[in-house]
Amino acid sequence: MSTNEYTDDKIITLEWNEHIRRRAGMYIGRLGDGNDPGDGIYVLLKETVDNSVDEFITGHGKAIIIDVDEKTASVRDFGHGIPFNSLVTVVSRLNTGAKFDDAVYTKSVGLNGVGLKAVNALSSEFYIETFRDGQSRYAAFSKGVLLDSGSKEGLNEKDGTYVRFTPDKEIFGNYGFNMDFIETMMKNYSYLNKGLNLKFNGLDHISKNGLLDLVNDTISEEPLYPPIHLGGDDIEIVMTHGNSYGENIASFVNGQNTRDGGTHLAAFREAITKTVKEFYKKDFDPSDIRQGIVGAISIRIQEPNFESQTKIKLGSTEMRKDGPTIRNYINNFIKTNLDNYLHINKETADILLKKILSSEKERKEMSGVQKKAKERAKKAAVHNKKLYDCRYHLGDKNALGEESSIFITEGDSASGTITSIRDANTQAVFSLRGKPLNCYKASKKVIYENEEFNLLVSALGIEEDSDNLRYNNVVIATDADDDGMHIRLLVITFFLKFFPDVIRRGHVYILQTPLFRVRNKKETSYCYSIEEKEAEAKRLKNGVEITRFKGLGEISDHEFKHFIGKDIRLDKVSIADEDSIQEIMEFYMGDNTMERQQFIKNNLRSEVELEDVM
């Protein structure tokens, strides 16, 4: 009898915590080790803080105390406090909570009855205590298993809830909390909840002006006109313009940072375009209106529908049951209020018009060049092999589209290696010829006149709009030497200058490949740093052979396959909202050669002494 036969004994039922632990990605998205703000340990913290913010929204408690060290986080709010008899249940039984209807929490983020349960199940230590009327109930868990519970009386404590958790190393590996990421999270909470004091590791975060503070604190260039700040029932928007390319619009729903946008962001972009056209009575191209826009939108709706448990993209179409659609609500609000603002503030209206006309002029000047460039790219694509495409792309209905990657590499040797062992379903390769142009001080015209950039833009599918990006991951794969570092900087500068949205949305990565192979007759190890190499050489002891990989082309095909497979190591290229793109590009690609050279010497993962880099 086949052991693979489908019989009754193959059916198993998992406990609630075991299901979360086995399928953690379903509940918190990616896992990670804390080196990315989207990693799971920050989702656990956010799920906990979200509950406390919901208390503030209902009018209970004006402060939240958050303390975090490298491995453990705690959150204390001064809200209702969880009812005593329900304490253990609400953190250990799925689909249990007070947010499935409008009885207590009308515009909450946590509506699925999952949040604290996931925190509990994915923590090696989880402690919760609820305070009410001078008494408390507490419960201690490990990996979702109840270890202890009890009550206390005669306490001098305000009502509310205290949660402390330590993410489990079995799930997250050798993780560590990054305080800068959490600082940004706390600032966003304060911007979205005027009057709420979030005391993070002893530092107060309070906002008096909401989203206006967010834009003023994070805008990376001098705005062309004072930010327009408009608010109403369940909606708040801020907008201004700068001279950068692309759009930089933050979006939020019920206090949740929807990094991937959704129906509300689409409605905001549409409403701005429509209102501006009608105000100036001109049929402007939408791209000219939104070029260089900086802003934010926040809405509060009942029972939001997010596209995943991590809640970074809104799928809802209605503000509330039997209420207006999100699209109509935002359109009507902006049409009325932005139109009024522009009529009253003539100077701002004039500046905005000049900005739109300037963008329009540049676009029209480029149209002829762009048309010729497209024709060249189309002809070149037939005759050259710069792009080795994959079968599935971002936006395809096939789920493999979400896994799509394009490796941007340099030289025939490296591109040939990757191409020969890639997964042709989801991995594409684009081969650069030598070092690309430094476009820091170039106009957008360079994209269409420079063959390398022209073909790259065509391969990525972003000629018209960054929204059309064909690959979920854009991976820069260069040698681990000074030339490789320089090429990496040049490619990143290209994106920062002309397509910053591709970086802001988290699509650009740097491929990490091993610097050393350490082996003896029985075992082979690949090391990504000098420290790893020395540790492995010591561990393997006798007969150790050490090989230094100076270029991607030196790594054999069968070895390289491991480095772009399921164990691929990628470093995300990210820019914080408060980072100035102009200052970043000036440092890396401007005239400060000595400072940049010193930076590369200090950061290049190499044993060799670097000489003149640039």
PDB file of N, CA and C in Angstrom, residues 481-482 485 488-489 530-531 587-588 593-611 613:
ATOM      1  N   ASP A 481      33.549  44.347  -5.186  1.00  0.00           N
ATOM      2  CA  ASP A 481      34.805  45.096  -5.204  1.00  0.00           C
ATOM      3  C   ASP A 481      34.490  46.559  -5.440  1.00  0.00           C
ATOM      4  N   ASP A 482      35.541  47.383  -5.614  1.00  0.00           N
ATOM      5  CA  ASP A 482      35.299  48.815  -5.733  1.00  0.00           C
ATOM      6  C   ASP A 482      34.497  49.164  -6.981  1.00  0.00           C
ATOM      7  N   MET A 485      30.870  48.262  -6.345  1.00  0.00           N
ATOM      8  CA  MET A 485      30.225  49.250  -5.481  1.00  0.00           C
ATOM      9  C   MET A 485      29.858  50.498  -6.279  1.00  0.00           C
ATOM     10  N   ARG A 488      26.899  49.847  -8.479  1.00  0.00           N
ATOM     11  CA  ARG A 488      25.717  49.796  -7.606  1.00  0.00           C
ATOM     12  C   ARG A 488      25.210  51.206  -7.300  1.00  0.00           C
ATOM     13  N   LEU A 489      26.116  52.107  -6.953  1.00  0.00           N
ATOM     14  CA  LEU A 489      25.736  53.488  -6.639  1.00  0.00           C
ATOM     15  C   LEU A 489      25.152  54.195  -7.855  1.00  0.00           C
ATOM     16  N   ILE A 530      34.562  38.720   6.403  1.00  0.00           N
ATOM     17  CA  ILE A 530      35.853  38.240   6.889  1.00  0.00           C
ATOM     18  C   ILE A 530      35.671  37.485   8.201  1.00  0.00           C
ATOM     19  N   GLU A 531      34.759  37.981   9.047  1.00  0.00           N
ATOM     20  CA  GLU A 531      34.527  37.343  10.344  1.00  0.00           C
ATOM     21  C   GLU A 531      33.981  35.920  10.158  1.00  0.00           C
ATOM     22  N   PHE A 587      25.921  63.450  -1.805  1.00  0.00           N
ATOM     23  CA  PHE A 587      27.005  62.779  -1.085  1.00  0.00           C
ATOM     24  C   PHE A 587      27.607  61.659  -1.916  1.00  0.00           C
ATOM     25  N   TYR A 588      26.725  60.804  -2.476  1.00  0.00           N
ATOM     26  CA  TYR A 588      27.229  59.620  -3.165  1.00  0.00           C
ATOM     27  C   TYR A 588      27.737  59.902  -4.573  1.00  0.00           C
ATOM     28  N   THR A 593      34.531  63.786  -3.749  1.00  0.00           N
ATOM     29  CA  THR A 593      35.179  62.514  -4.090  1.00  0.00           C
ATOM     30  C   THR A 593      35.864  61.855  -2.895  1.00  0.00           C
ATOM     31  N   MET A 594      36.599  62.618  -2.098  1.00  0.00           N
ATOM     32  CA  MET A 594      37.343  62.035  -0.991  1.00  0.00           C
ATOM     33  C   MET A 594      36.414  61.445   0.061  1.00  0.00           C
ATOM     34  N   GLU A 595      35.331  62.159   0.397  1.00  0.00           N
ATOM     35  CA  GLU A 595      34.380  61.645   1.382  1.00  0.00           C
ATOM     36  C   GLU A 595      33.742  60.355   0.879  1.00  0.00           C
ATOM     37  N   ARG A 596      33.378  60.341  -0.388  1.00  0.00           N
ATOM     38  CA  ARG A 596      32.753  59.154  -0.957  1.00  0.00           C
ATOM     39  C   ARG A 596      33.745  57.991  -0.995  1.00  0.00           C
ATOM     40  N   GLN A 597      34.978  58.288  -1.349  1.00  0.00           N
ATOM     41  CA  GLN A 597      36.001  57.238  -1.403  1.00  0.00           C
ATOM     42  C   GLN A 597      36.207  56.627  -0.028  1.00  0.00           C
ATOM     43  N   GLN A 598      36.213  57.471   0.999  1.00  0.00           N
ATOM     44  CA  GLN A 598      36.390  56.972   2.357  1.00  0.00           C
ATOM     45  C   GLN A 598      35.202  56.108   2.778  1.00  0.00           C
ATOM     46  N   PHE A 599      33.994  56.534   2.351  1.00  0.00           N
ATOM     47  CA  PHE A 599      32.797  55.757   2.665  1.00  0.00           C
ATOM     48  C   PHE A 599      32.894  54.354   2.057  1.00  0.00           C
ATOM     49  N   ILE A 600      33.310  54.278   0.795  1.00  0.00           N
ATOM     50  CA  ILE A 600      33.401  52.985   0.129  1.00  0.00           C
ATOM     51  C   ILE A 600      34.450  52.114   0.806  1.00  0.00           C
ATOM     52  N   LYS A 601      35.579  52.708   1.195  1.00  0.00           N
ATOM     53  CA  LYS A 601      36.623  51.952   1.888  1.00  0.00           C
ATOM     54  C   LYS A 601      36.100  51.374   3.199  1.00  0.00           C
ATOM     55  N   ASN A 602      35.263  52.154   3.890  1.00  0.00           N
ATOM     56  CA  ASN A 602      34.767  51.726   5.196  1.00  0.00           C
ATOM     57  C   ASN A 602      33.653  50.689   5.091  1.00  0.00           C
ATOM     58  N   ASN A 603      32.991  50.651   3.928  1.00  0.00           N
ATOM     59  CA  ASN A 603      31.806  49.805   3.825  1.00  0.00           C
ATOM     60  C   ASN A 603      31.930  48.653   2.852  1.00  0.00           C
ATOM     61  N   LEU A 604      32.940  48.647   2.024  1.00  0.00           N
ATOM     62  CA  LEU A 604      33.095  47.560   1.070  1.00  0.00           C
ATOM     63  C   LEU A 604      33.488  46.274   1.784  1.00  0.00           C
ATOM     64  N   ARG A 605      32.814  45.190   1.463  1.00  0.00           N
ATOM     65  CA  ARG A 605      33.117  43.900   2.090  1.00  0.00           C
ATOM     66  C   ARG A 605      34.277  43.261   1.350  1.00  0.00           C
ATOM     67  N   SER A 606      35.506  43.693   1.656  1.00  0.00           N
ATOM     68  CA  SER A 606      36.658  43.195   0.919  1.00  0.00           C
ATOM     69  C   SER A 606      37.879  43.174   1.805  1.00  0.00           C
ATOM     70  N   GLU A 607      38.814  42.259   1.526  1.00  0.00           N
ATOM     71  CA  GLU A 607      40.060  42.201   2.273  1.00  0.00           C
ATOM     72  C   GLU A 607      41.102  43.137   1.675  1.00  0.00           C
ATOM     73  N   VAL A 608      40.973  43.404   0.375  1.00  0.00           N
ATOM     74  CA  VAL A 608      42.036  44.132  -0.313  1.00  0.00           C
ATOM     75  C   VAL A 608      41.967  45.616  -0.012  1.00  0.00           C
ATOM     76  N   GLU A 609      43.101  46.270  -0.038  1.00  0.00           N
ATOM     77  CA  GLU A 609      43.152  47.717   0.115  1.00  0.00           C
ATOM     78  C   GLU A 609      42.621  48.354  -1.161  1.00  0.00           C
ATOM     79  N   LEU A 610      41.763  49.332  -1.003  1.00  0.00           N
ATOM     80  CA  LEU A 610      41.220  49.999  -2.176  1.00  0.00           C
ATOM     81  C   LEU A 610      42.113  51.163  -2.560  1.00  0.00           C
ATOM     82  N   GLU A 611      42.241  51.339  -3.828  1.00  0.00           N
ATOM     83  CA  GLU A 611      42.984  52.493  -4.323  1.00  0.00           C
ATOM     84  C   GLU A 611      41.960  53.534  -4.765  1.00  0.00           C
ATOM     85  N   VAL A 613      38.982  55.094  -6.106  1.00  0.00           N
ATOM     86  CA  VAL A 613      37.741  54.455  -6.518  1.00  0.00           C
ATOM     87  C   VAL A 613      37.110  55.192  -7.687  1.00  0.00           C
TER      88      VAL A 613
END
